[in-house]
Amino acid sequence: MTPVIMKTVLVAFHSRTGHTAEVAQNIAAGLNADMEQLREAEVRAYFRAGLDALLGRTCDLAGSITSPGNYDLVVLGTPVWAMNLPPPMRSYIVEHAGELPKVAFFCTEGGGGGNRVFGQMARLCGKSPLATLEVTEPEMKSGTSESKIKGFIDALSQKLAD
Ligand SMILES: Cc1cc2nc3c(=O)[nH]c(=O)nc-3n(C[C@H](O)[C@H](O)[C@H](O)COP(=O)(O)O)c2cc1C
């Protein structure tokens, strides 16, 4: 049985076409978490988006951002772009690395690159994630992502209860 969580959780995510947002909503519902959607101040064209991810560039984020330091756990979610971490999530981590509590990572992707992106996120955060979740587009289409997402929520619930 999933333990009741008394800790505060934030799901901070970037999503360009909605996949990561969908997973973020499921995770937030399962962990009773707040959500923070990271938006680029200037949306890049597809090629530019991939190139900037490949080159490890940051970008300006739109709007005001809640401090992640107010939470016990921050779950960071991002798509994979050109096998790399997209600029919006890179910028968020770079700007808030010093305030981050415990972290967990998830990504959505066409087919690969998640592990590489998780490594980049851990290096930027300066800490290892409590858990990771990699979801592919075919898994989302077939519905097999649901059990993976539930496993991720259960693992984090357990770790927060420890
Ligand atoms: C610029 C760009 C580059 C991408 N590069 C990759 C990639 O290297 N590997 C991969 O599996 N998917 C890649 N994708 C597909 C996205 O990771 C995938 O569609 C993801 O679920 C999108 O999430 P979103 O709908 O939340 O934006 C790329 C998408 C974009 C827009």
JSON list of C-alpha atoms and ligand atoms in Angstrom, two decimals:
[
{"chain": "A", "resi": 1, "resn": "MET", "atom": "CA", "xyz": [0.00, 0.00, 0.00]},
{"chain": "A", "resi": 2, "resn": "THR", "atom": "CA", "xyz": [1.26, 3.52, -0.81]},
{"chain": "A", "resi": 3, "resn": "PRO", "atom": "CA", "xyz": [2.16, 5.38, 2.40]},
{"chain": "A", "resi": 4, "resn": "VAL", "atom": "CA", "xyz": [0.46, 8.72, 3.11]},
{"chain": "A", "resi": 5, "resn": "ILE", "atom": "CA", "xyz": [2.91, 11.54, 2.35]},
{"chain": "A", "resi": 6, "resn": "MET", "atom": "CA", "xyz": [3.21, 14.36, 4.87]},
{"chain": "A", "resi": 7, "resn": "LYS", "atom": "CA", "xyz": [6.13, 16.00, 3.02]},
{"chain": "A", "resi": 8, "resn": "THR", "atom": "CA", "xyz": [5.86, 18.84, 0.53]},
{"chain": "A", "resi": 9, "resn": "VAL", "atom": "CA", "xyz": [6.63, 18.06, -3.11]},
{"chain": "A", "resi": 10, "resn": "LEU", "atom": "CA", "xyz": [7.02, 20.25, -6.20]},
{"chain": "A", "resi": 11, "resn": "VAL", "atom": "CA", "xyz": [6.90, 18.92, -9.75]},
{"chain": "A", "resi": 12, "resn": "ALA", "atom": "CA", "xyz": [8.85, 21.40, -11.92]},
{"chain": "A", "resi": 13, "resn": "PHE", "atom": "CA", "xyz": [8.75, 20.57, -15.62]},
{"chain": "A", "resi": 14, "resn": "HIS", "atom": "CA", "xyz": [9.13, 21.84, -19.14]},
{"chain": "A", "resi": 15, "resn": "SER", "atom": "CA", "xyz": [6.92, 20.61, -21.96]},
{"chain": "A", "resi": 16, "resn": "ARG", "atom": "CA", "xyz": [6.79, 21.79, -25.55]},
{"chain": "A", "resi": 17, "resn": "THR", "atom": "CA", "xyz": [4.16, 19.48, -27.04]},
{"chain": "A", "resi": 18, "resn": "GLY", "atom": "CA", "xyz": [2.37, 18.16, -23.94]},
{"chain": "A", "resi": 19, "resn": "HIS", "atom": "CA", "xyz": [3.88, 14.72, -23.23]},
{"chain": "A", "resi": 20, "resn": "THR", "atom": "CA", "xyz": [5.97, 15.78, -20.24]},
{"chain": "A", "resi": 21, "resn": "ALA", "atom": "CA", "xyz": [3.07, 17.89, -18.96]},
{"chain": "A", "resi": 22, "resn": "GLU", "atom": "CA", "xyz": [0.80, 14.83, -19.03]},
{"chain": "A", "resi": 23, "resn": "VAL", "atom": "CA", "xyz": [3.29, 12.74, -17.04]},
{"chain": "A", "resi": 24, "resn": "ALA", "atom": "CA", "xyz": [3.90, 15.67, -14.67]},
{"chain": "A", "resi": 25, "resn": "GLN", "atom": "CA", "xyz": [0.17, 15.92, -13.94]},
{"chain": "A", "resi": 26, "resn": "ASN", "atom": "CA", "xyz": [-0.03, 12.20, -13.11]},
{"chain": "A", "resi": 27, "resn": "ILE", "atom": "CA", "xyz": [2.99, 12.40, -10.83]},
{"chain": "A", "resi": 28, "resn": "ALA", "atom": "CA", "xyz": [1.71, 15.54, -9.11]},
{"chain": "A", "resi": 29, "resn": "ALA", "atom": "CA", "xyz": [-1.68, 13.91, -8.52]},
{"chain": "A", "resi": 30, "resn": "GLY", "atom": "CA", "xyz": [-0.01, 10.78, -7.10]},
{"chain": "A", "resi": 31, "resn": "LEU", "atom": "CA", "xyz": [2.27, 12.72, -4.75]},
{"chain": "A", "resi": 32, "resn": "ASN", "atom": "CA", "xyz": [-0.19, 15.49, -3.86]},
{"chain": "A", "resi": 33, "resn": "ALA", "atom": "CA", "xyz": [2.39, 17.90, -5.25]},
{"chain": "A", "resi": 34, "resn": "ASP", "atom": "CA", "xyz": [2.41, 21.49, -6.44]},
{"chain": "A", "resi": 35, "resn": "MET", "atom": "CA", "xyz": [3.35, 22.07, -10.09]},
{"chain": "A", "resi": 36, "resn": "GLU", "atom": "CA", "xyz": [5.63, 24.61, -11.73]},
{"chain": "A", "resi": 37, "resn": "GLN", "atom": "CA", "xyz": [5.60, 24.73, -15.54]},
{"chain": "A", "resi": 38, "resn": "LEU", "atom": "CA", "xyz": [8.83, 26.19, -16.92]},
{"chain": "A", "resi": 39, "resn": "ARG", "atom": "CA", "xyz": [8.29, 28.21, -20.09]},
{"chain": "A", "resi": 40, "resn": "GLU", "atom": "CA", "xyz": [10.88, 29.72, -22.38]},
{"chain": "A", "resi": 41, "resn": "ALA", "atom": "CA", "xyz": [10.69, 33.52, -22.65]},
{"chain": "A", "resi": 42, "resn": "GLU", "atom": "CA", "xyz": [11.20, 33.02, -26.39]},
{"chain": "A", "resi": 43, "resn": "VAL", "atom": "CA", "xyz": [10.04, 29.74, -27.97]},
{"chain": "A", "resi": 44, "resn": "ARG", "atom": "CA", "xyz": [12.73, 28.37, -30.28]},
{"chain": "A", "resi": 45, "resn": "ALA", "atom": "CA", "xyz": [12.15, 26.81, -33.68]},
{"chain": "A", "resi": 46, "resn": "TYR", "atom": "CA", "xyz": [12.69, 23.01, -33.74]},
{"chain": "A", "resi": 47, "resn": "PHE", "atom": "CA", "xyz": [16.20, 23.10, -35.22]},
{"chain": "A", "resi": 48, "resn": "ARG", "atom": "CA", "xyz": [17.36, 25.90, -32.91]},
{"chain": "A", "resi": 49, "resn": "ALA", "atom": "CA", "xyz": [15.86, 24.09, -29.90]},
{"chain": "A", "resi": 50, "resn": "GLY", "atom": "CA", "xyz": [17.84, 20.94, -30.68]},
{"chain": "A", "resi": 51, "resn": "LEU", "atom": "CA", "xyz": [21.04, 22.83, -31.43]},
{"chain": "A", "resi": 52, "resn": "ASP", "atom": "CA", "xyz": [20.90, 24.84, -28.21]},
{"chain": "A", "resi": 53, "resn": "ALA", "atom": "CA", "xyz": [20.30, 21.65, -26.20]},
{"chain": "A", "resi": 54, "resn": "LEU", "atom": "CA", "xyz": [23.23, 20.00, -27.99]},
{"chain": "A", "resi": 55, "resn": "LEU", "atom": "CA", "xyz": [25.48, 22.95, -27.18]},
{"chain": "A", "resi": 56, "resn": "GLY", "atom": "CA", "xyz": [24.42, 23.02, -23.52]},
{"chain": "A", "resi": 57, "resn": "ARG", "atom": "CA", "xyz": [22.94, 26.50, -23.73]},
{"chain": "A", "resi": 58, "resn": "THR", "atom": "CA", "xyz": [20.63, 28.11, -21.18]},
{"chain": "A", "resi": 59, "resn": "CYS", "atom": "CA", "xyz": [17.71, 30.45, -21.92]},
{"chain": "A", "resi": 60, "resn": "ASP", "atom": "CA", "xyz": [15.55, 33.05, -20.18]},
{"chain": "A", "resi": 61, "resn": "LEU", "atom": "CA", "xyz": [12.47, 31.61, -18.48]},
{"chain": "A", "resi": 62, "resn": "ALA", "atom": "CA", "xyz": [9.12, 33.40, -18.61]},
{"chain": "A", "resi": 63, "resn": "GLY", "atom": "CA", "xyz": [7.28, 34.56, -15.49]},
{"chain": "A", "resi": 64, "resn": "SER", "atom": "CA", "xyz": [8.15, 34.25, -11.84]},
{"chain": "A", "resi": 65, "resn": "ILE", "atom": "CA", "xyz": [9.39, 30.96, -10.43]},
{"chain": "A", "resi": 66, "resn": "THR", "atom": "CA", "xyz": [8.58, 29.56, -6.97]},
{"chain": "A", "resi": 67, "resn": "SER", "atom": "CA", "xyz": [11.66, 28.84, -4.85]},
{"chain": "A", "resi": 68, "resn": "PRO", "atom": "CA", "xyz": [12.24, 25.06, -4.80]},
{"chain": "A", "resi": 69, "resn": "GLY", "atom": "CA", "xyz": [13.84, 25.53, -1.38]},
{"chain": "A", "resi": 70, "resn": "ASN", "atom": "CA", "xyz": [10.35, 25.62, 0.17]},
{"chain": "A", "resi": 71, "resn": "TYR", "atom": "CA", "xyz": [9.84, 21.91, -0.56]},
{"chain": "A", "resi": 72, "resn": "ASP", "atom": "CA", "xyz": [11.11, 18.57, 0.81]},
{"chain": "A", "resi": 73, "resn": "LEU", "atom": "CA", "xyz": [11.38, 17.05, -2.68]},
{"chain": "A", "resi": 74, "resn": "VAL", "atom": "CA", "xyz": [11.50, 18.56, -6.17]},
{"chain": "A", "resi": 75, "resn": "VAL", "atom": "CA", "xyz": [10.65, 16.25, -9.08]},
{"chain": "A", "resi": 76, "resn": "LEU", "atom": "CA", "xyz": [12.22, 17.62, -12.26]},
{"chain": "A", "resi": 77, "resn": "GLY", "atom": "CA", "xyz": [10.66, 16.65, -15.60]},
{"chain": "A", "resi": 78, "resn": "THR", "atom": "CA", "xyz": [11.86, 17.39, -19.12]},
{"chain": "A", "resi": 79, "resn": "PRO", "atom": "CA", "xyz": [11.73, 16.14, -22.69]},
{"chain": "A", "resi": 80, "resn": "VAL", "atom": "CA", "xyz": [14.95, 14.93, -24.35]},
{"chain": "A", "resi": 81, "resn": "TRP", "atom": "CA", "xyz": [16.19, 17.21, -27.13]},
{"chain": "A", "resi": 82, "resn": "ALA", "atom": "CA", "xyz": [18.98, 16.06, -29.46]},
{"chain": "A", "resi": 83, "resn": "MET", "atom": "CA", "xyz": [20.01, 13.47, -26.84]},
{"chain": "A", "resi": 84, "resn": "ASN", "atom": "CA", "xyz": [20.55, 16.32, -24.36]},
{"chain": "A", "resi": 85, "resn": "LEU", "atom": "CA", "xyz": [18.93, 18.39, -21.62]},
{"chain": "A", "resi": 86, "resn": "PRO", "atom": "CA", "xyz": [16.79, 21.19, -23.12]},
{"chain": "A", "resi": 87, "resn": "PRO", "atom": "CA", "xyz": [17.71, 24.78, -22.21]},
{"chain": "A", "resi": 88, "resn": "PRO", "atom": "CA", "xyz": [14.60, 25.51, -20.06]},
{"chain": "A", "resi": 89, "resn": "MET", "atom": "CA", "xyz": [15.36, 22.73, -17.54]},
{"chain": "A", "resi": 90, "resn": "ARG", "atom": "CA", "xyz": [19.10, 23.43, -17.72]},
{"chain": "A", "resi": 91, "resn": "SER", "atom": "CA", "xyz": [18.39, 27.08, -16.88]},
{"chain": "A", "resi": 92, "resn": "TYR", "atom": "CA", "xyz": [16.08, 26.20, -13.99]},
{"chain": "A", "resi": 93, "resn": "ILE", "atom": "CA", "xyz": [18.64, 23.86, -12.41]},
{"chain": "A", "resi": 94, "resn": "VAL", "atom": "CA", "xyz": [21.53, 26.28, -12.93]},
{"chain": "A", "resi": 95, "resn": "GLU", "atom": "CA", "xyz": [19.55, 29.12, -11.35]},
{"chain": "A", "resi": 96, "resn": "HIS", "atom": "CA", "xyz": [18.26, 27.09, -8.38]},
{"chain": "A", "resi": 97, "resn": "ALA", "atom": "CA", "xyz": [20.88, 24.40, -7.75]},
{"chain": "A", "resi": 98, "resn": "GLY", "atom": "CA", "xyz": [21.81, 25.92, -4.39]},
{"chain": "A", "resi": 99, "resn": "GLU", "atom": "CA", "xyz": [18.19, 25.80, -3.18]},
{"chain": "A", "resi": 100, "resn": "LEU", "atom": "CA", "xyz": [17.27, 22.31, -4.34]},
{"chain": "A", "resi": 101, "resn": "PRO", "atom": "CA", "xyz": [16.20, 19.82, -1.65]},
{"chain": "A", "resi": 102, "resn": "LYS", "atom": "CA", "xyz": [16.03, 16.09, -2.48]},
{"chain": "A", "resi": 103, "resn": "VAL", "atom": "CA", "xyz": [15.45, 15.58, -6.21]},
{"chain": "A", "resi": 104, "resn": "ALA", "atom": "CA", "xyz": [13.96, 13.00, -8.56]},
{"chain": "A", "resi": 105, "resn": "PHE", "atom": "CA", "xyz": [14.03, 13.11, -12.36]},
{"chain": "A", "resi": 106, "resn": "PHE", "atom": "CA", "xyz": [11.72, 12.06, -15.17]},
{"chain": "A", "resi": 107, "resn": "CYS", "atom": "CA", "xyz": [11.82, 12.55, -18.91]},
{"chain": "A", "resi": 108, "resn": "THR", "atom": "CA", "xyz": [9.77, 11.84, -21.99]},
{"chain": "A", "resi": 109, "resn": "GLU", "atom": "CA", "xyz": [11.43, 11.06, -25.31]},
{"chain": "A", "resi": 110, "resn": "GLY", "atom": "CA", "xyz": [10.80, 9.73, -28.80]},
{"chain": "A", "resi": 111, "resn": "GLY", "atom": "CA", "xyz": [12.98, 6.70, -28.16]},
{"chain": "A", "resi": 112, "resn": "GLY", "atom": "CA", "xyz": [16.23, 7.40, -26.31]},
{"chain": "A", "resi": 113, "resn": "GLY", "atom": "CA", "xyz": [18.62, 9.71, -24.53]},
{"chain": "A", "resi": 114, "resn": "GLY", "atom": "CA", "xyz": [17.01, 9.71, -21.10]},
{"chain": "A", "resi": 115, "resn": "ASN", "atom": "CA", "xyz": [19.93, 8.22, -19.17]},
{"chain": "A", "resi": 116, "resn": "ARG", "atom": "CA", "xyz": [22.31, 10.71, -20.68]},
{"chain": "A", "resi": 117, "resn": "VAL", "atom": "CA", "xyz": [19.96, 13.57, -19.72]},
{"chain": "A", "resi": 118, "resn": "PHE", "atom": "CA", "xyz": [19.62, 12.21, -16.16]},
{"chain": "A", "resi": 119, "resn": "GLY", "atom": "CA", "xyz": [23.41, 12.27, -15.86]},
{"chain": "A", "resi": 120, "resn": "GLN", "atom": "CA", "xyz": [23.48, 15.90, -16.99]},
{"chain": "A", "resi": 121, "resn": "MET", "atom": "CA", "xyz": [20.74, 16.79, -14.50]},
{"chain": "A", "resi": 122, "resn": "ALA", "atom": "CA", "xyz": [22.53, 15.09, -11.60]},
{"chain": "A", "resi": 123, "resn": "ARG", "atom": "CA", "xyz": [25.77, 16.89, -12.41]},
{"chain": "A", "resi": 124, "resn": "LEU", "atom": "CA", "xyz": [24.02, 20.28, -12.57]},
{"chain": "A", "resi": 125, "resn": "CYS", "atom": "CA", "xyz": [22.05, 19.61, -9.36]},
{"chain": "A", "resi": 126, "resn": "GLY", "atom": "CA", "xyz": [25.19, 18.41, -7.59]},
{"chain": "A", "resi": 127, "resn": "LYS", "atom": "CA", "xyz": [23.30, 15.41, -6.23]},
{"chain": "A", "resi": 128, "resn": "SER", "atom": "CA", "xyz": [21.86, 12.05, -7.22]},
{"chain": "A", "resi": 129, "resn": "PRO", "atom": "CA", "xyz": [18.11, 11.60, -7.73]},
{"chain": "A", "resi": 130, "resn": "LEU", "atom": "CA", "xyz": [16.02, 9.51, -5.32]},
{"chain": "A", "resi": 131, "resn": "ALA", "atom": "CA", "xyz": [14.45, 7.88, -8.39]},
{"chain": "A", "resi": 132, "resn": "THR", "atom": "CA", "xyz": [14.27, 8.33, -12.16]},
{"chain": "A", "resi": 133, "resn": "LEU", "atom": "CA", "xyz": [11.57, 7.64, -14.74]},
{"chain": "A", "resi": 134, "resn": "GLU", "atom": "CA", "xyz": [12.10, 7.48, -18.51]},
{"chain": "A", "resi": 135, "resn": "VAL", "atom": "CA", "xyz": [8.94, 7.37, -20.65]},
{"chain": "A", "resi": 136, "resn": "THR", "atom": "CA", "xyz": [8.92, 6.94, -24.43]},
{"chain": "A", "resi": 137, "resn": "GLU", "atom": "CA", "xyz": [6.24, 8.16, -26.81]},
{"chain": "A", "resi": 138, "resn": "PRO", "atom": "CA", "xyz": [5.33, 4.56, -27.82]},
{"chain": "A", "resi": 139, "resn": "GLU", "atom": "CA", "xyz": [4.85, 3.72, -24.11]},
{"chain": "A", "resi": 140, "resn": "MET", "atom": "CA", "xyz": [2.53, 6.70, -23.73]},
{"chain": "A", "resi": 141, "resn": "LYS", "atom": "CA", "xyz": [0.55, 5.71, -26.84]},
{"chain": "A", "resi": 142, "resn": "SER", "atom": "CA", "xyz": [0.17, 2.09, -25.73]},
{"chain": "A", "resi": 143, "resn": "GLY", "atom": "CA", "xyz": [-0.61, 2.95, -22.11]},
{"chain": "A", "resi": 144, "resn": "THR", "atom": "CA", "xyz": [2.33, 0.94, -20.72]},
{"chain": "A", "resi": 145, "resn": "SER", "atom": "CA", "xyz": [3.68, 4.18, -19.28]},
{"chain": "A", "resi": 146, "resn": "GLU", "atom": "CA", "xyz": [0.96, 4.09, -16.62]},
{"chain": "A", "resi": 147, "resn": "SER", "atom": "CA", "xyz": [2.51, 1.26, -14.60]},
{"chain": "A", "resi": 148, "resn": "LYS", "atom": "CA", "xyz": [5.96, 2.85, -14.88]},
{"chain": "A", "resi": 149, "resn": "ILE", "atom": "CA", "xyz": [4.60, 6.16, -13.60]},
{"chain": "A", "resi": 150, "resn": "LYS", "atom": "CA", "xyz": [2.85, 4.37, -10.73]},
{"chain": "A", "resi": 151, "resn": "GLY", "atom": "CA", "xyz": [6.11, 2.58, -9.84]},
{"chain": "A", "resi": 152, "resn": "PHE", "atom": "CA", "xyz": [7.93, 5.92, -9.76]},
{"chain": "A", "resi": 153, "resn": "ILE", "atom": "CA", "xyz": [5.26, 7.47, -7.52]},
{"chain": "A", "resi": 154, "resn": "ASP", "atom": "CA", "xyz": [5.34, 4.46, -5.18]},
{"chain": "A", "resi": 155, "resn": "ALA", "atom": "CA", "xyz": [9.15, 4.52, -4.96]},
{"chain": "A", "resi": 156, "resn": "LEU", "atom": "CA", "xyz": [9.15, 8.23, -4.10]},
{"chain": "A", "resi": 157, "resn": "SER", "atom": "CA", "xyz": [6.31, 7.84, -1.60]},
{"chain": "A", "resi": 158, "resn": "GLN", "atom": "CA", "xyz": [8.28, 5.10, 0.13]},
{"chain": "A", "resi": 159, "resn": "LYS", "atom": "CA", "xyz": [11.50, 7.13, 0.21]},
{"chain": "A", "resi": 160, "resn": "LEU", "atom": "CA", "xyz": [9.71, 10.19, 1.57]},
{"chain": "A", "resi": 161, "resn": "ALA", "atom": "CA", "xyz": [8.13, 8.08, 4.30]},
{"chain": "A", "resi": 162, "resn": "ASP", "atom": "CA", "xyz": [11.52, 6.60, 5.40]},
{"chain": "B", "resi": 1, "resn": "LIG", "atom": "C1", "xyz": [14.13, 19.76, -30.71]},
{"chain": "B", "resi": 1, "resn": "LIG", "atom": "C2", "xyz": [13.75, 18.36, -30.35]},
{"chain": "B", "resi": 1, "resn": "LIG", "atom": "C3", "xyz": [14.72, 17.37, -30.27]},
{"chain": "B", "resi": 1, "resn": "LIG", "atom": "C4", "xyz": [14.37, 16.08, -29.90]},
{"chain": "B", "resi": 1, "resn": "LIG", "atom": "N1", "xyz": [15.35, 15.13, -29.75]},
{"chain": "B", "resi": 1, "resn": "LIG", "atom": "C5", "xyz": [15.04, 13.88, -29.30]},
{"chain": "B", "resi": 1, "resn": "LIG", "atom": "C6", "xyz": [16.06, 12.90, -29.06]},
{"chain": "B", "resi": 1, "resn": "LIG", "atom": "O1", "xyz": [17.26, 13.16, -29.19]},
{"chain": "B", "resi": 1, "resn": "LIG", "atom": "N2", "xyz": [15.68, 11.67, -28.64]},
{"chain": "B", "resi": 1, "resn": "LIG", "atom": "C7", "xyz": [14.37, 11.33, -28.46]},
{"chain": "B", "resi": 1, "resn": "LIG", "atom": "O2", "xyz": [14.09, 10.19, -28.09]},
{"chain": "B", "resi": 1, "resn": "LIG", "atom": "N3", "xyz": [13.38, 12.23, -28.67]},
{"chain": "B", "resi": 1, "resn": "LIG", "atom": "C8", "xyz": [13.69, 13.50, -29.08]},
{"chain": "B", "resi": 1, "resn": "LIG", "atom": "N4", "xyz": [12.69, 14.43, -29.27]},
{"chain": "B", "resi": 1, "resn": "LIG", "atom": "C9", "xyz": [11.31, 14.04, -29.01]},
{"chain": "B", "resi": 1, "resn": "LIG", "atom": "C10", "xyz": [10.85, 14.52, -27.63]},
{"chain": "B", "resi": 1, "resn": "LIG", "atom": "O3", "xyz": [11.80, 14.20, -26.62]},
{"chain": "B", "resi": 1, "resn": "LIG", "atom": "C11", "xyz": [9.55, 13.82, -27.25]},
{"chain": "B", "resi": 1, "resn": "LIG", "atom": "O4", "xyz": [8.57, 14.06, -28.24]},
{"chain": "B", "resi": 1, "resn": "LIG", "atom": "C12", "xyz": [9.03, 14.33, -25.92]},
{"chain": "B", "resi": 1, "resn": "LIG", "atom": "O5", "xyz": [8.04, 13.46, -25.43]},
{"chain": "B", "resi": 1, "resn": "LIG", "atom": "C13", "xyz": [8.46, 15.73, -26.04]},
{"chain": "B", "resi": 1, "resn": "LIG", "atom": "O6", "xyz": [7.99, 16.14, -24.80]},
{"chain": "B", "resi": 1, "resn": "LIG", "atom": "P1", "xyz": [6.94, 17.34, -24.68]},
{"chain": "B", "resi": 1, "resn": "LIG", "atom": "O7", "xyz": [5.71, 16.91, -25.44]},
{"chain": "B", "resi": 1, "resn": "LIG", "atom": "O8", "xyz": [6.68, 17.45, -23.23]},
{"chain": "B", "resi": 1, "resn": "LIG", "atom": "O9", "xyz": [7.57, 18.56, -25.26]},
{"chain": "B", "resi": 1, "resn": "LIG", "atom": "C14", "xyz": [13.02, 15.75, -29.64]},
{"chain": "B", "resi": 1, "resn": "LIG", "atom": "C15", "xyz": [12.03, 16.75, -29.73]},
{"chain": "B", "resi": 1, "resn": "LIG", "atom": "C16", "xyz": [12.40, 18.04, -30.07]},
{"chain": "B", "resi": 1, "resn": "LIG", "atom": "C17", "xyz": [11.33, 19.13, -30.13]}
]
